[in-house]
Amino acid sequence: MDLDVFVAAHRAEWDRLDELLRRQRRLTGAEADELVALYQRTATHLSLIQSSAPDPQLTGRLTQLVARARSAVTGARKASWRDAVHFLTAGFPAALYRTRWWWLTTAVVSTVLTAVIGWWIAAHPEVQATIAAPDELREMTRPGGQYETYYSSHAAAAFAAQVWTNNAQVAATCLVLGAFLGIPVLWVLFQNMLNLGVGVGLMSSAGRLDTFLGLILPHGLLELTAVFVAAGTGLRLGWTVIDPGPRSRRTALAQEGRAAIGMAIGLAVVLFVSGGIEGFVTPSGLPTWARIAIGVAAEAVFLVYVFVVGRRAARTGETGDVESADRSAELPTAA
């Protein structure tokens, strides 16, 4: 495409759109129709220039012009409680369902890795010796030791808030760093599984694995699921960089990136629940079976949320992306 010829052919339309947007008085009906038509044509021009003959200065001008026109055409939109309800009942569960194979695979591989690490540490005393001195290991694993008192070492509310903040940061890190081909996500995930595997191995070697699982499972089922979802979504975002499919890489990253941001918000809610369980249920005086039952119930509710509510929402076309009215105009892509 000859950029100079293209600019000469359409400059008058852009100038006219800019003139209409600068009008101080209310537009007439004919002028409003003209503004809409010019906005649509200018958005198409911008897409063509970006894909065929990118010019930073011209692209910047048209981007600003399209944004102003879009604001004038659609009007200012404010988020409402209705948006939040729609997100929690349709957008978020649909996004969870769409990415299910990524985070389910992540969960299976991570669980196997944790089990292998735990077995390796429990079966090899020389490996345990590299973790800490014998006296320190006994202090960690004995009845009333560090592994048991960890969950009751602080006030429940403060501890729950701290856990929620830390886990939300881990989830957000996985989602944000996924764009870097998913490599940082693998490292974050490995660090979490390594820490869990060390606990499994040390407590198993002390003959107290049942106690350890009784402390981990009440909150850990939901908490780890949220981490697996974040990691799986981050890896999916990284794969989008490599293989965007029929979409342009820019469009694919924009769509999946917006969905990932929504996932971060939704997972913050999930982790708030798991943090509450970890702060109030795990260190409570309830019998072990009761604490584990609460954790299993929370996990079951989440899975129903994904595979019943999410599946239904996905079938209606929900993807977890923002509403079409809030997206930038995109040039259609040939199949």
PDB file of N, CA and C in Angstrom, residues 17-73:
ATOM      1  N   LEU A  17     -13.828  14.351  10.654  1.00  0.00           N
ATOM      2  CA  LEU A  17     -14.143  13.680  11.924  1.00  0.00           C
ATOM      3  C   LEU A  17     -13.614  14.491  13.092  1.00  0.00           C
ATOM      4  N   ASP A  18     -12.401  14.995  12.962  1.00  0.00           N
ATOM      5  CA  ASP A  18     -11.808  15.803  14.026  1.00  0.00           C
ATOM      6  C   ASP A  18     -12.630  17.074  14.245  1.00  0.00           C
ATOM      7  N   GLU A  19     -13.123  17.668  13.144  1.00  0.00           N
ATOM      8  CA  GLU A  19     -13.937  18.884  13.251  1.00  0.00           C
ATOM      9  C   GLU A  19     -15.237  18.596  14.000  1.00  0.00           C
ATOM     10  N   LEU A  20     -15.895  17.480  13.688  1.00  0.00           N
ATOM     11  CA  LEU A  20     -17.149  17.127  14.362  1.00  0.00           C
ATOM     12  C   LEU A  20     -16.925  16.869  15.848  1.00  0.00           C
ATOM     13  N   LEU A  21     -15.799  16.271  16.175  1.00  0.00           N
ATOM     14  CA  LEU A  21     -15.516  15.964  17.573  1.00  0.00           C
ATOM     15  C   LEU A  21     -15.219  17.227  18.384  1.00  0.00           C
ATOM     16  N   ARG A  22     -14.771  18.273  17.707  1.00  0.00           N
ATOM     17  CA  ARG A  22     -14.441  19.526  18.391  1.00  0.00           C
ATOM     18  C   ARG A  22     -15.643  20.461  18.528  1.00  0.00           C
ATOM     19  N   ARG A  23     -16.763  20.113  17.916  1.00  0.00           N
ATOM     20  CA  ARG A  23     -17.935  20.979  17.965  1.00  0.00           C
ATOM     21  C   ARG A  23     -18.370  21.198  19.414  1.00  0.00           C
ATOM     22  N   GLN A  24     -18.605  22.419  19.771  1.00  0.00           N
ATOM     23  CA  GLN A  24     -19.045  22.751  21.114  1.00  0.00           C
ATOM     24  C   GLN A  24     -20.562  22.576  21.259  1.00  0.00           C
ATOM     25  N   ARG A  25     -21.270  22.836  20.181  1.00  0.00           N
ATOM     26  CA  ARG A  25     -22.724  22.722  20.238  1.00  0.00           C
ATOM     27  C   ARG A  25     -23.151  21.274  20.000  1.00  0.00           C
ATOM     28  N   ARG A  26     -24.393  21.003  20.266  1.00  0.00           N
ATOM     29  CA  ARG A  26     -24.953  19.679  20.059  1.00  0.00           C
ATOM     30  C   ARG A  26     -25.055  19.393  18.559  1.00  0.00           C
ATOM     31  N   LEU A  27     -24.669  18.182  18.144  1.00  0.00           N
ATOM     32  CA  LEU A  27     -24.710  17.826  16.733  1.00  0.00           C
ATOM     33  C   LEU A  27     -26.147  17.594  16.282  1.00  0.00           C
ATOM     34  N   THR A  28     -26.398  17.930  15.035  1.00  0.00           N
ATOM     35  CA  THR A  28     -27.704  17.611  14.459  1.00  0.00           C
ATOM     36  C   THR A  28     -27.767  16.111  14.176  1.00  0.00           C
ATOM     37  N   GLY A  29     -28.953  15.633  13.810  1.00  0.00           N
ATOM     38  CA  GLY A  29     -29.093  14.216  13.501  1.00  0.00           C
ATOM     39  C   GLY A  29     -28.206  13.795  12.346  1.00  0.00           C
ATOM     40  N   ALA A  30     -28.157  14.612  11.292  1.00  0.00           N
ATOM     41  CA  ALA A  30     -27.326  14.296  10.123  1.00  0.00           C
ATOM     42  C   ALA A  30     -25.841  14.284  10.504  1.00  0.00           C
ATOM     43  N   GLU A  31     -25.446  15.251  11.330  1.00  0.00           N
ATOM     44  CA  GLU A  31     -24.037  15.301  11.754  1.00  0.00           C
ATOM     45  C   GLU A  31     -23.671  14.109  12.628  1.00  0.00           C
ATOM     46  N   ALA A  32     -24.597  13.687  13.487  1.00  0.00           N
ATOM     47  CA  ALA A  32     -24.338  12.514  14.326  1.00  0.00           C
ATOM     48  C   ALA A  32     -24.175  11.266  13.479  1.00  0.00           C
ATOM     49  N   ASP A  33     -25.026  11.112  12.458  1.00  0.00           N
ATOM     50  CA  ASP A  33     -24.888   9.969  11.545  1.00  0.00           C
ATOM     51  C   ASP A  33     -23.561  10.026  10.808  1.00  0.00           C
ATOM     52  N   GLU A  34     -23.176  11.213  10.396  1.00  0.00           N
ATOM     53  CA  GLU A  34     -21.905  11.383   9.695  1.00  0.00           C
ATOM     54  C   GLU A  34     -20.734  11.019  10.608  1.00  0.00           C
ATOM     55  N   LEU A  35     -20.821  11.437  11.870  1.00  0.00           N
ATOM     56  CA  LEU A  35     -19.749  11.129  12.824  1.00  0.00           C
ATOM     57  C   LEU A  35     -19.589   9.615  12.992  1.00  0.00           C
ATOM     58  N   VAL A  36     -20.696   8.893  13.106  1.00  0.00           N
ATOM     59  CA  VAL A  36     -20.643   7.438  13.259  1.00  0.00           C
ATOM     60  C   VAL A  36     -19.996   6.795  12.041  1.00  0.00           C
ATOM     61  N   ALA A  37     -20.416   7.239  10.842  1.00  0.00           N
ATOM     62  CA  ALA A  37     -19.864   6.670   9.612  1.00  0.00           C
ATOM     63  C   ALA A  37     -18.367   6.953   9.493  1.00  0.00           C
ATOM     64  N   LEU A  38     -17.971   8.182   9.822  1.00  0.00           N
ATOM     65  CA  LEU A  38     -16.549   8.537   9.744  1.00  0.00           C
ATOM     66  C   LEU A  38     -15.735   7.767  10.785  1.00  0.00           C
ATOM     67  N   TYR A  39     -16.301   7.567  11.970  1.00  0.00           N
ATOM     68  CA  TYR A  39     -15.626   6.779  13.009  1.00  0.00           C
ATOM     69  C   TYR A  39     -15.369   5.354  12.519  1.00  0.00           C
ATOM     70  N   GLN A  40     -16.365   4.730  11.915  1.00  0.00           N
ATOM     71  CA  GLN A  40     -16.215   3.362  11.438  1.00  0.00           C
ATOM     72  C   GLN A  40     -15.170   3.281  10.329  1.00  0.00           C
ATOM     73  N   ARG A  41     -15.204   4.252   9.404  1.00  0.00           N
ATOM     74  CA  ARG A  41     -14.228   4.235   8.311  1.00  0.00           C
ATOM     75  C   ARG A  41     -12.813   4.494   8.822  1.00  0.00           C
ATOM     76  N   THR A  42     -12.679   5.415   9.769  1.00  0.00           N
ATOM     77  CA  THR A  42     -11.346   5.730  10.308  1.00  0.00           C
ATOM     78  C   THR A  42     -10.773   4.545  11.087  1.00  0.00           C
ATOM     79  N   ALA A  43     -11.636   3.827  11.820  1.00  0.00           N
ATOM     80  CA  ALA A  43     -11.172   2.636  12.534  1.00  0.00           C
ATOM     81  C   ALA A  43     -10.648   1.591  11.548  1.00  0.00           C
ATOM     82  N   THR A  44     -11.331   1.445  10.402  1.00  0.00           N
ATOM     83  CA  THR A  44     -10.863   0.526   9.364  1.00  0.00           C
ATOM     84  C   THR A  44      -9.548   1.011   8.774  1.00  0.00           C
ATOM     85  N   HIS A  45      -9.435   2.306   8.532  1.00  0.00           N
ATOM     86  CA  HIS A  45      -8.183   2.867   8.013  1.00  0.00           C
ATOM     87  C   HIS A  45      -7.029   2.575   8.970  1.00  0.00           C
ATOM     88  N   LEU A  46      -7.283   2.751  10.267  1.00  0.00           N
ATOM     89  CA  LEU A  46      -6.243   2.508  11.266  1.00  0.00           C
ATOM     90  C   LEU A  46      -5.786   1.054  11.230  1.00  0.00           C
ATOM     91  N   SER A  47      -6.725   0.135  11.134  1.00  0.00           N
ATOM     92  CA  SER A  47      -6.375  -1.283  11.086  1.00  0.00           C
ATOM     93  C   SER A  47      -5.549  -1.603   9.852  1.00  0.00           C
ATOM     94  N   LEU A  48      -5.925  -1.029   8.708  1.00  0.00           N
ATOM     95  CA  LEU A  48      -5.190  -1.261   7.467  1.00  0.00           C
ATOM     96  C   LEU A  48      -3.762  -0.733   7.556  1.00  0.00           C
ATOM     97  N   ILE A  49      -3.618   0.457   8.107  1.00  0.00           N
ATOM     98  CA  ILE A  49      -2.274   1.048   8.234  1.00  0.00           C
ATOM     99  C   ILE A  49      -1.412   0.221   9.182  1.00  0.00           C
ATOM    100  N   GLN A  50      -1.987  -0.222  10.314  1.00  0.00           N
ATOM    101  CA  GLN A  50      -1.232  -1.012  11.279  1.00  0.00           C
ATOM    102  C   GLN A  50      -0.752  -2.335  10.686  1.00  0.00           C
ATOM    103  N   SER A  51      -1.552  -2.936   9.812  1.00  0.00           N
ATOM    104  CA  SER A  51      -1.209  -4.243   9.267  1.00  0.00           C
ATOM    105  C   SER A  51      -0.387  -4.181   7.985  1.00  0.00           C
ATOM    106  N   SER A  52      -0.531  -3.086   7.230  1.00  0.00           N
ATOM    107  CA  SER A  52       0.116  -3.033   5.916  1.00  0.00           C
ATOM    108  C   SER A  52       1.278  -2.049   5.829  1.00  0.00           C
ATOM    109  N   ALA A  53       1.139  -0.892   6.412  1.00  0.00           N
ATOM    110  CA  ALA A  53       2.182   0.135   6.290  1.00  0.00           C
ATOM    111  C   ALA A  53       2.281   0.925   7.580  1.00  0.00           C
ATOM    112  N   PRO A  54       2.736   0.281   8.661  1.00  0.00           N
ATOM    113  CA  PRO A  54       2.781   0.974   9.960  1.00  0.00           C
ATOM    114  C   PRO A  54       3.659   2.220   9.937  1.00  0.00           C
ATOM    115  N   ASP A  55       3.079   3.318  10.345  1.00  0.00           N
ATOM    116  CA  ASP A  55       3.804   4.579  10.463  1.00  0.00           C
ATOM    117  C   ASP A  55       3.516   5.126  11.850  1.00  0.00           C
ATOM    118  N   PRO A  56       4.511   5.247  12.734  1.00  0.00           N
ATOM    119  CA  PRO A  56       4.258   5.628  14.130  1.00  0.00           C
ATOM    120  C   PRO A  56       3.490   6.921  14.288  1.00  0.00           C
ATOM    121  N   GLN A  57       3.857   7.954  13.529  1.00  0.00           N
ATOM    122  CA  GLN A  57       3.207   9.249  13.692  1.00  0.00           C
ATOM    123  C   GLN A  57       1.748   9.203  13.249  1.00  0.00           C
ATOM    124  N   LEU A  58       1.500   8.598  12.081  1.00  0.00           N
ATOM    125  CA  LEU A  58       0.131   8.513  11.579  1.00  0.00           C
ATOM    126  C   LEU A  58      -0.711   7.575  12.434  1.00  0.00           C
ATOM    127  N   THR A  59      -0.120   6.471  12.853  1.00  0.00           N
ATOM    128  CA  THR A  59      -0.846   5.531  13.712  1.00  0.00           C
ATOM    129  C   THR A  59      -1.245   6.191  15.023  1.00  0.00           C
ATOM    130  N   GLY A  60      -0.339   6.985  15.589  1.00  0.00           N
ATOM    131  CA  GLY A  60      -0.643   7.678  16.834  1.00  0.00           C
ATOM    132  C   GLY A  60      -1.784   8.658  16.677  1.00  0.00           C
ATOM    133  N   ARG A  61      -1.776   9.397  15.562  1.00  0.00           N
ATOM    134  CA  ARG A  61      -2.842  10.378  15.344  1.00  0.00           C
ATOM    135  C   ARG A  61      -4.196   9.692  15.170  1.00  0.00           C
ATOM    136  N   LEU A  62      -4.221   8.633  14.346  1.00  0.00           N
ATOM    137  CA  LEU A  62      -5.488   7.957  14.089  1.00  0.00           C
ATOM    138  C   LEU A  62      -5.982   7.201  15.321  1.00  0.00           C
ATOM    139  N   THR A  63      -5.053   6.650  16.110  1.00  0.00           N
ATOM    140  CA  THR A  63      -5.456   5.971  17.345  1.00  0.00           C
ATOM    141  C   THR A  63      -6.156   6.927  18.286  1.00  0.00           C
ATOM    142  N   GLN A  64      -5.587   8.105  18.427  1.00  0.00           N
ATOM    143  CA  GLN A  64      -6.206   9.119  19.289  1.00  0.00           C
ATOM    144  C   GLN A  64      -7.556   9.564  18.731  1.00  0.00           C
ATOM    145  N   LEU A  65      -7.625   9.713  17.415  1.00  0.00           N
ATOM    146  CA  LEU A  65      -8.859  10.157  16.775  1.00  0.00           C
ATOM    147  C   LEU A  65      -9.966   9.109  16.936  1.00  0.00           C
ATOM    148  N   VAL A  66      -9.604   7.836  16.729  1.00  0.00           N
ATOM    149  CA  VAL A  66     -10.586   6.758  16.873  1.00  0.00           C
ATOM    150  C   VAL A  66     -11.057   6.648  18.320  1.00  0.00           C
ATOM    151  N   ALA A  67     -10.133   6.808  19.263  1.00  0.00           N
ATOM    152  CA  ALA A  67     -10.504   6.720  20.681  1.00  0.00           C
ATOM    153  C   ALA A  67     -11.480   7.835  21.052  1.00  0.00           C
ATOM    154  N   ARG A  68     -11.225   9.044  20.580  1.00  0.00           N
ATOM    155  CA  ARG A  68     -12.128  10.169  20.864  1.00  0.00           C
ATOM    156  C   ARG A  68     -13.492   9.943  20.225  1.00  0.00           C
ATOM    157  N   ALA A  69     -13.474   9.447  18.985  1.00  0.00           N
ATOM    158  CA  ALA A  69     -14.737   9.204  18.291  1.00  0.00           C
ATOM    159  C   ALA A  69     -15.514   8.077  18.962  1.00  0.00           C
ATOM    160  N   ARG A  70     -14.817   7.063  19.374  1.00  0.00           N
ATOM    161  CA  ARG A  70     -15.482   5.939  20.031  1.00  0.00           C
ATOM    162  C   ARG A  70     -16.144   6.393  21.333  1.00  0.00           C
ATOM    163  N   SER A  71     -15.449   7.256  22.069  1.00  0.00           N
ATOM    164  CA  SER A  71     -16.014   7.785  23.302  1.00  0.00           C
ATOM    165  C   SER A  71     -17.258   8.619  23.019  1.00  0.00           C
ATOM    166  N   ALA A  72     -17.212   9.394  21.927  1.00  0.00           N
ATOM    167  CA  ALA A  72     -18.361  10.229  21.585  1.00  0.00           C
ATOM    168  C   ALA A  72     -19.545   9.387  21.111  1.00  0.00           C
ATOM    169  N   VAL A  73     -19.249   8.293  20.387  1.00  0.00           N
ATOM    170  CA  VAL A  73     -20.319   7.457  19.843  1.00  0.00           C
ATOM    171  C   VAL A  73     -20.959   6.589  20.914  1.00  0.00           C
TER     172      VAL A  73
END
